[in-house]
Amino acid sequence: MTFDRNLKIAPSILSADFANFGAEIEAVEAEGADWIHVDVMDGHFVPNLTFGPPLVKAIRKHIKTVMDVHLMISPVDPYIDAFADAGADILTAHVEAGPHIHRTLQAIQGAGMKAGVALNPGTPVSAIEAVLDMVDLVCIMTVNPGFGGQKFIHSQIEKVRNLRAMIGDRPVHIEIDGGITPETAPLMRAVGADVLVAGSAVFGGGSVSDPAPYGKNIRAIRTACDVMV
Ligand code: DX5
Ligand code: ZN
């Protein structure tokens, strides 16, 4: 993985058909996805449950691009090796998930993955200032994590603008997760985001037997960002 600030669309499989992940991933990549975003939830850190390392490992062979794993779990550290073994390219932990984010990020990189840190909407960017030199990605949540299809929280725009300034020349991706649509995507691109996660806005209206809407949805987000002023 080489670093750049080009726009990357990362469909979240949280909005895909859970009985058909392999085919869904292949369809959405064929339709133009740049990364595949994989949401792991534990029913404790967030009020919803999804899946764990065995499923992540099973879908790895269907991903040709980048497997971007977003952990909404607490604790994180006991599971890092399992996600490395599952083939995660990027492993993102929440700063709110425990008292030792520095140790967690070290462990993620030590296990051979890129390390991401995610912030809930209520957490200020100052919470990660001291670890910016050791992360590959910062994920700003623009909904409260746990579910797809929620409404974008506009107060996060200013937060991303500040984060972009704080990152400076560091090769750190800025990822936005939650409520991304052709309407909200350009707002985040304009303040410095390069990875846009989108679940419902990509998978809505399509299926593995009719994947063309996935491509149309991805292009709508991309085009909206291209025409922004
Ligand atoms: C929310 C997840 C998101 C979610 C986004 O907790 O982390 O990745 O799938 O879904 P949309 O794009 O529908 O808001
Ligand atoms: Zn996510």
mmCIF file of C-alpha atoms and ligand atoms in Angstrom:
data_model
loop_
_atom_site.group_PDB
_atom_site.id
_atom_site.type_symbol
_atom_site.label_atom_id
_atom_site.label_comp_id
_atom_site.label_asym_id
_atom_site.label_seq_id
_atom_site.Cartn_x
_atom_site.Cartn_y
_atom_site.Cartn_z
ATOM 1 C CA MET A 1 0.000 0.000 0.000
ATOM 2 C CA THR A 2 1.468 3.309 -1.055
ATOM 3 C CA PHE A 3 0.288 6.537 0.554
ATOM 4 C CA ASP A 4 -1.640 9.192 -1.335
ATOM 5 C CA ARG A 5 -4.407 11.697 -0.676
ATOM 6 C CA ASN A 6 -6.494 10.729 -3.705
ATOM 7 C CA LEU A 7 -10.161 10.112 -2.991
ATOM 8 C CA LYS A 8 -10.900 6.533 -1.969
ATOM 9 C CA ILE A 9 -14.416 5.124 -1.580
ATOM 10 C CA ALA A 10 -14.630 2.315 0.973
ATOM 11 C CA PRO A 11 -17.998 0.522 0.901
ATOM 12 C CA SER A 12 -18.973 -0.866 4.305
ATOM 13 C CA ILE A 13 -20.162 -4.478 4.075
ATOM 14 C CA LEU A 14 -22.433 -3.747 7.043
ATOM 15 C CA SER A 15 -24.989 -2.810 4.377
ATOM 16 C CA ALA A 16 -24.305 -5.872 2.177
ATOM 17 C CA ASP A 17 -26.132 -9.212 2.200
ATOM 18 C CA PHE A 18 -24.646 -11.009 5.234
ATOM 19 C CA ALA A 19 -25.401 -14.398 3.658
ATOM 20 C CA ASN A 20 -23.385 -13.512 0.555
ATOM 21 C CA PHE A 21 -20.303 -11.508 1.569
ATOM 22 C CA GLY A 22 -17.901 -13.060 -0.945
ATOM 23 C CA ALA A 23 -20.074 -12.258 -3.956
ATOM 24 C CA GLU A 24 -21.017 -8.827 -2.563
ATOM 25 C CA ILE A 25 -17.354 -7.859 -2.173
ATOM 26 C CA GLU A 26 -16.456 -9.055 -5.663
ATOM 27 C CA ALA A 27 -19.419 -7.172 -7.111
ATOM 28 C CA VAL A 28 -18.677 -3.888 -5.362
ATOM 29 C CA GLU A 29 -14.968 -4.055 -6.277
ATOM 30 C CA ALA A 30 -15.891 -4.708 -9.916
ATOM 31 C CA GLU A 31 -18.126 -1.632 -9.692
ATOM 32 C CA GLY A 32 -15.286 0.629 -8.544
ATOM 33 C CA ALA A 33 -14.719 0.326 -4.786
ATOM 34 C CA ASP A 34 -11.197 1.366 -3.729
ATOM 35 C CA TRP A 35 -11.122 -0.296 -0.298
ATOM 36 C CA ILE A 36 -13.467 -2.685 1.533
ATOM 37 C CA HIS A 37 -14.530 -1.499 5.002
ATOM 38 C CA VAL A 38 -15.286 -4.251 7.522
ATOM 39 C CA ASP A 39 -17.189 -3.312 10.707
ATOM 40 C CA VAL A 40 -16.529 -5.519 13.728
ATOM 41 C CA MET A 41 -18.905 -4.886 16.666
ATOM 42 C CA ASP A 42 -18.990 -6.590 20.045
ATOM 43 C CA GLY A 43 -22.352 -5.665 21.605
ATOM 44 C CA HIS A 44 -20.415 -4.017 24.453
ATOM 45 C CA PHE A 45 -18.429 -1.077 23.078
ATOM 46 C CA VAL A 46 -21.351 -0.464 20.709
ATOM 47 C CA PRO A 47 -24.943 -1.676 21.038
ATOM 48 C CA ASN A 48 -24.763 -4.101 18.109
ATOM 49 C CA LEU A 49 -23.003 -7.362 17.201
ATOM 50 C CA THR A 50 -21.580 -8.311 13.831
ATOM 51 C CA PHE A 51 -18.778 -10.872 13.427
ATOM 52 C CA GLY A 52 -15.229 -11.716 14.464
ATOM 53 C CA PRO A 53 -11.867 -12.898 13.090
ATOM 54 C CA PRO A 54 -13.017 -16.202 11.499
ATOM 55 C CA LEU A 55 -15.461 -14.423 9.214
ATOM 56 C CA VAL A 56 -12.942 -11.675 8.448
ATOM 57 C CA LYS A 57 -10.447 -14.378 7.475
ATOM 58 C CA ALA A 58 -13.025 -16.139 5.287
ATOM 59 C CA ILE A 59 -13.812 -13.005 3.267
ATOM 60 C CA ARG A 60 -10.142 -12.012 2.842
ATOM 61 C CA LYS A 61 -9.680 -14.121 -0.268
ATOM 62 C CA HIS A 62 -12.514 -12.257 -2.002
ATOM 63 C CA ILE A 63 -10.835 -8.849 -1.526
ATOM 64 C CA LYS A 64 -8.389 -7.699 -4.206
ATOM 65 C CA THR A 65 -8.081 -4.125 -2.940
ATOM 66 C CA VAL A 66 -7.501 -3.180 0.721
ATOM 67 C CA MET A 67 -9.183 -4.799 3.718
ATOM 68 C CA ASP A 68 -9.897 -1.943 6.134
ATOM 69 C CA VAL A 69 -11.056 -3.407 9.448
ATOM 70 C CA HIS A 70 -12.847 -1.073 11.881
ATOM 71 C CA LEU A 71 -12.952 -2.512 15.383
ATOM 72 C CA MET A 72 -15.826 -1.316 17.542
ATOM 73 C CA ILE A 73 -14.808 -3.608 20.368
ATOM 74 C CA SER A 74 -13.359 -3.283 23.846
ATOM 75 C CA PRO A 75 -10.847 -4.545 24.793
ATOM 76 C CA VAL A 76 -8.860 -4.610 21.538
ATOM 77 C CA ASP A 77 -5.433 -5.993 22.463
ATOM 78 C CA PRO A 78 -6.402 -9.679 23.005
ATOM 79 C CA TYR A 79 -7.684 -9.868 19.406
ATOM 80 C CA ILE A 80 -4.917 -8.083 17.458
ATOM 81 C CA ASP A 81 -3.042 -11.237 16.459
ATOM 82 C CA ALA A 82 -6.264 -12.899 15.318
ATOM 83 C CA PHE A 83 -7.040 -9.988 12.982
ATOM 84 C CA ALA A 84 -3.459 -10.027 11.658
ATOM 85 C CA ASP A 85 -3.874 -13.749 10.968
ATOM 86 C CA ALA A 86 -7.211 -12.962 9.279
ATOM 87 C CA GLY A 87 -5.333 -10.758 6.799
ATOM 88 C CA ALA A 88 -6.380 -7.222 7.763
ATOM 89 C CA ASP A 89 -4.345 -4.595 5.900
ATOM 90 C CA ILE A 90 -5.465 -1.780 8.196
ATOM 91 C CA LEU A 91 -6.705 -2.350 11.736
ATOM 92 C CA THR A 92 -8.459 0.584 13.392
ATOM 93 C CA ALA A 93 -9.150 0.793 17.120
ATOM 94 C CA HIS A 94 -11.215 3.417 18.923
ATOM 95 C CA VAL A 95 -9.385 5.811 21.223
ATOM 96 C CA GLU A 96 -12.355 5.417 23.605
ATOM 97 C CA ALA A 97 -11.976 1.613 23.737
ATOM 98 C CA GLY A 98 -9.411 1.552 26.518
ATOM 99 C CA PRO A 99 -6.825 3.473 28.533
ATOM 100 C CA HIS A 100 -3.785 2.424 26.462
ATOM 101 C CA ILE A 101 -4.207 3.512 22.843
ATOM 102 C CA HIS A 102 -0.432 3.954 22.446
ATOM 103 C CA ARG A 103 0.180 0.331 23.412
ATOM 104 C CA THR A 104 -2.625 -0.847 21.142
ATOM 105 C CA LEU A 105 -1.261 1.026 18.097
ATOM 106 C CA GLN A 106 2.237 -0.314 18.763
ATOM 107 C CA ALA A 107 0.841 -3.840 18.923
ATOM 108 C CA ILE A 108 -1.094 -3.418 15.673
ATOM 109 C CA GLN A 109 2.002 -2.238 13.802
ATOM 110 C CA GLY A 110 4.110 -4.873 15.542
ATOM 111 C CA ALA A 111 1.756 -7.491 14.117
ATOM 112 C CA GLY A 112 2.492 -6.200 10.598
ATOM 113 C CA MET A 113 -0.656 -4.153 9.905
ATOM 114 C CA LYS A 114 -1.262 -0.473 9.275
ATOM 115 C CA ALA A 115 -2.659 1.138 12.415
ATOM 116 C CA GLY A 116 -5.756 3.307 12.528
ATOM 117 C CA VAL A 117 -7.340 5.210 15.381
ATOM 118 C CA ALA A 118 -11.045 6.132 15.390
ATOM 119 C CA LEU A 119 -12.805 8.930 17.263
ATOM 120 C CA ASN A 120 -16.466 9.029 18.249
ATOM 121 C CA PRO A 121 -18.373 12.245 17.494
ATOM 122 C CA GLY A 122 -18.059 13.364 21.124
ATOM 123 C CA THR A 123 -14.273 12.955 21.302
ATOM 124 C CA PRO A 124 -12.037 15.934 20.429
ATOM 125 C CA VAL A 125 -9.062 15.545 18.071
ATOM 126 C CA SER A 126 -6.743 16.543 20.921
ATOM 127 C CA ALA A 127 -7.283 12.998 22.262
ATOM 128 C CA ILE A 128 -4.986 11.617 19.545
ATOM 129 C CA GLU A 129 -2.474 14.449 19.141
ATOM 130 C CA ALA A 130 0.193 12.520 21.024
ATOM 131 C CA VAL A 131 -0.082 9.439 18.784
ATOM 132 C CA LEU A 132 -0.234 11.118 15.357
ATOM 133 C CA ASP A 133 3.368 10.137 14.620
ATOM 134 C CA MET A 134 2.525 6.462 14.988
ATOM 135 C CA VAL A 135 -0.727 6.093 13.053
ATOM 136 C CA ASP A 136 -1.412 5.411 9.390
ATOM 137 C CA LEU A 137 -5.068 6.482 9.487
ATOM 138 C CA VAL A 138 -7.438 8.537 11.608
ATOM 139 C CA CYS A 139 -11.123 7.648 11.312
ATOM 140 C CA ILE A 140 -13.577 10.377 12.242
ATOM 141 C CA MET A 141 -17.017 8.998 13.023
ATOM 142 C CA THR A 142 -19.765 11.187 11.614
ATOM 143 C CA VAL A 143 -22.437 9.059 13.328
ATOM 144 C CA ASN A 144 -22.386 7.352 16.697
ATOM 145 C CA PRO A 145 -21.012 3.904 15.847
ATOM 146 C CA GLY A 146 -23.178 0.817 15.893
ATOM 147 C CA PHE A 147 -25.507 0.965 12.925
ATOM 148 C CA GLY A 148 -25.596 1.796 9.240
ATOM 149 C CA GLY A 149 -28.017 4.255 7.719
ATOM 150 C CA GLN A 150 -27.798 6.992 10.386
ATOM 151 C CA LYS A 151 -27.834 10.718 9.829
ATOM 152 C CA PHE A 152 -24.546 12.573 9.259
ATOM 153 C CA ILE A 153 -23.461 14.794 12.189
ATOM 154 C CA HIS A 154 -22.417 18.144 10.719
ATOM 155 C CA SER A 155 -20.440 19.313 13.754
ATOM 156 C CA GLN A 156 -17.670 16.936 12.666
ATOM 157 C CA ILE A 157 -16.720 19.084 9.661
ATOM 158 C CA GLU A 158 -14.830 21.585 11.786
ATOM 159 C CA LYS A 159 -13.175 18.726 13.636
ATOM 160 C CA VAL A 160 -11.809 17.283 10.384
ATOM 161 C CA ARG A 161 -10.539 20.689 9.287
ATOM 162 C CA ASN A 162 -8.604 20.938 12.557
ATOM 163 C CA LEU A 163 -7.341 17.372 12.250
ATOM 164 C CA ARG A 164 -6.066 18.030 8.727
ATOM 165 C CA ALA A 165 -4.059 21.001 9.998
ATOM 166 C CA MET A 166 -2.747 18.966 12.923
ATOM 167 C CA ILE A 167 -1.572 16.144 10.609
ATOM 168 C CA GLY A 168 0.486 18.523 8.450
ATOM 169 C CA ASP A 169 2.939 16.583 6.246
ATOM 170 C CA ARG A 170 2.541 13.262 8.012
ATOM 171 C CA PRO A 171 1.456 10.393 5.718
ATOM 172 C CA VAL A 172 -1.773 9.802 7.644
ATOM 173 C CA HIS A 173 -5.072 9.022 5.925
ATOM 174 C CA ILE A 174 -8.215 10.843 7.075
ATOM 175 C CA GLU A 175 -11.191 8.510 6.871
ATOM 176 C CA ILE A 176 -14.802 9.536 7.420
ATOM 177 C CA ASP A 177 -17.345 6.963 8.557
ATOM 178 C CA GLY A 178 -21.097 7.407 8.816
ATOM 179 C CA GLY A 179 -23.840 9.076 6.823
ATOM 180 C CA ILE A 180 -21.731 9.609 3.693
ATOM 181 C CA THR A 181 -23.859 10.402 0.630
ATOM 182 C CA PRO A 182 -23.307 12.478 -2.531
ATOM 183 C CA GLU A 183 -24.521 15.440 -0.422
ATOM 184 C CA THR A 184 -22.204 14.996 2.582
ATOM 185 C CA ALA A 185 -19.120 13.535 0.840
ATOM 186 C CA PRO A 186 -17.935 16.830 -0.716
ATOM 187 C CA LEU A 187 -18.186 18.584 2.646
ATOM 188 C CA MET A 188 -15.623 16.171 4.048
ATOM 189 C CA ARG A 189 -13.421 16.067 0.960
ATOM 190 C CA ALA A 190 -13.234 19.850 1.090
ATOM 191 C CA VAL A 191 -11.755 19.817 4.595
ATOM 192 C CA GLY A 192 -9.133 17.173 3.826
ATOM 193 C CA ALA A 193 -10.640 13.681 4.005
ATOM 194 C CA ASP A 194 -9.268 11.104 1.560
ATOM 195 C CA VAL A 195 -11.121 7.894 2.521
ATOM 196 C CA LEU A 196 -14.919 7.972 2.549
ATOM 197 C CA VAL A 197 -16.704 4.967 4.031
ATOM 198 C CA ALA A 198 -20.228 4.462 2.722
ATOM 199 C CA GLY A 199 -22.587 1.620 3.515
ATOM 200 C CA SER A 200 -26.209 2.351 2.718
ATOM 201 C CA ALA A 201 -25.304 4.931 0.054
ATOM 202 C CA VAL A 202 -23.331 2.313 -1.919
ATOM 203 C CA PHE A 203 -25.320 -0.884 -1.411
ATOM 204 C CA GLY A 204 -28.763 0.743 -1.613
ATOM 205 C CA GLY A 205 -30.808 -0.270 -4.634
ATOM 206 C CA GLY A 206 -28.488 -3.061 -5.841
ATOM 207 C CA SER A 207 -27.763 -6.726 -5.220
ATOM 208 C CA VAL A 208 -25.312 -9.376 -6.427
ATOM 209 C CA SER A 209 -27.704 -10.230 -9.222
ATOM 210 C CA ASP A 210 -28.090 -6.540 -10.109
ATOM 211 C CA PRO A 211 -24.799 -4.854 -9.126
ATOM 212 C CA ALA A 212 -24.958 -1.911 -11.545
ATOM 213 C CA PRO A 213 -26.514 0.385 -8.870
ATOM 214 C CA TYR A 214 -23.350 -0.135 -6.774
ATOM 215 C CA GLY A 215 -21.289 1.423 -9.548
ATOM 216 C CA LYS A 216 -23.795 4.192 -10.079
ATOM 217 C CA ASN A 217 -23.816 4.954 -6.341
ATOM 218 C CA ILE A 218 -19.999 4.986 -6.115
ATOM 219 C CA ARG A 219 -19.728 7.267 -9.153
ATOM 220 C CA ALA A 220 -22.336 9.627 -7.672
ATOM 221 C CA ILE A 221 -20.173 10.098 -4.552
ATOM 222 C CA ARG A 222 -16.998 10.507 -6.624
ATOM 223 C CA THR A 223 -18.575 12.993 -9.020
ATOM 224 C CA ALA A 224 -20.011 15.054 -6.166
ATOM 225 C CA CYS A 225 -16.473 15.378 -4.768
ATOM 226 C CA ASP A 226 -15.004 16.237 -8.211
ATOM 227 C CA VAL A 227 -17.373 19.132 -8.761
ATOM 228 C CA MET A 228 -16.931 20.637 -5.327
ATOM 229 C CA VAL A 229 -15.520 24.132 -5.215
HETATM 230 C C1 DX5 B 1 -21.181 2.552 11.804
HETATM 231 C C2 DX5 B 1 -20.154 1.844 10.936
HETATM 232 C C3 DX5 B 1 -20.153 2.339 9.554
HETATM 233 C C4 DX5 B 1 -21.451 2.120 8.823
HETATM 234 C C5 DX5 B 1 -21.668 3.228 7.859
HETATM 235 O O1 DX5 B 1 -21.048 2.149 13.105
HETATM 236 O O2 DX5 B 1 -18.850 1.995 11.468
HETATM 237 O O3 DX5 B 1 -19.053 1.853 8.804
HETATM 238 O O4 DX5 B 1 -21.511 0.906 8.129
HETATM 239 O O5 DX5 B 1 -22.924 3.074 7.293
HETATM 240 P P1 DX5 B 1 -23.646 4.283 6.537
HETATM 241 O O6 DX5 B 1 -22.750 4.666 5.406
HETATM 242 O O7 DX5 B 1 -24.925 3.664 6.087
HETATM 243 O O8 DX5 B 1 -23.817 5.385 7.526
HETATM 244 ZN ZN ZN B 2 -17.052 1.580 10.161
#
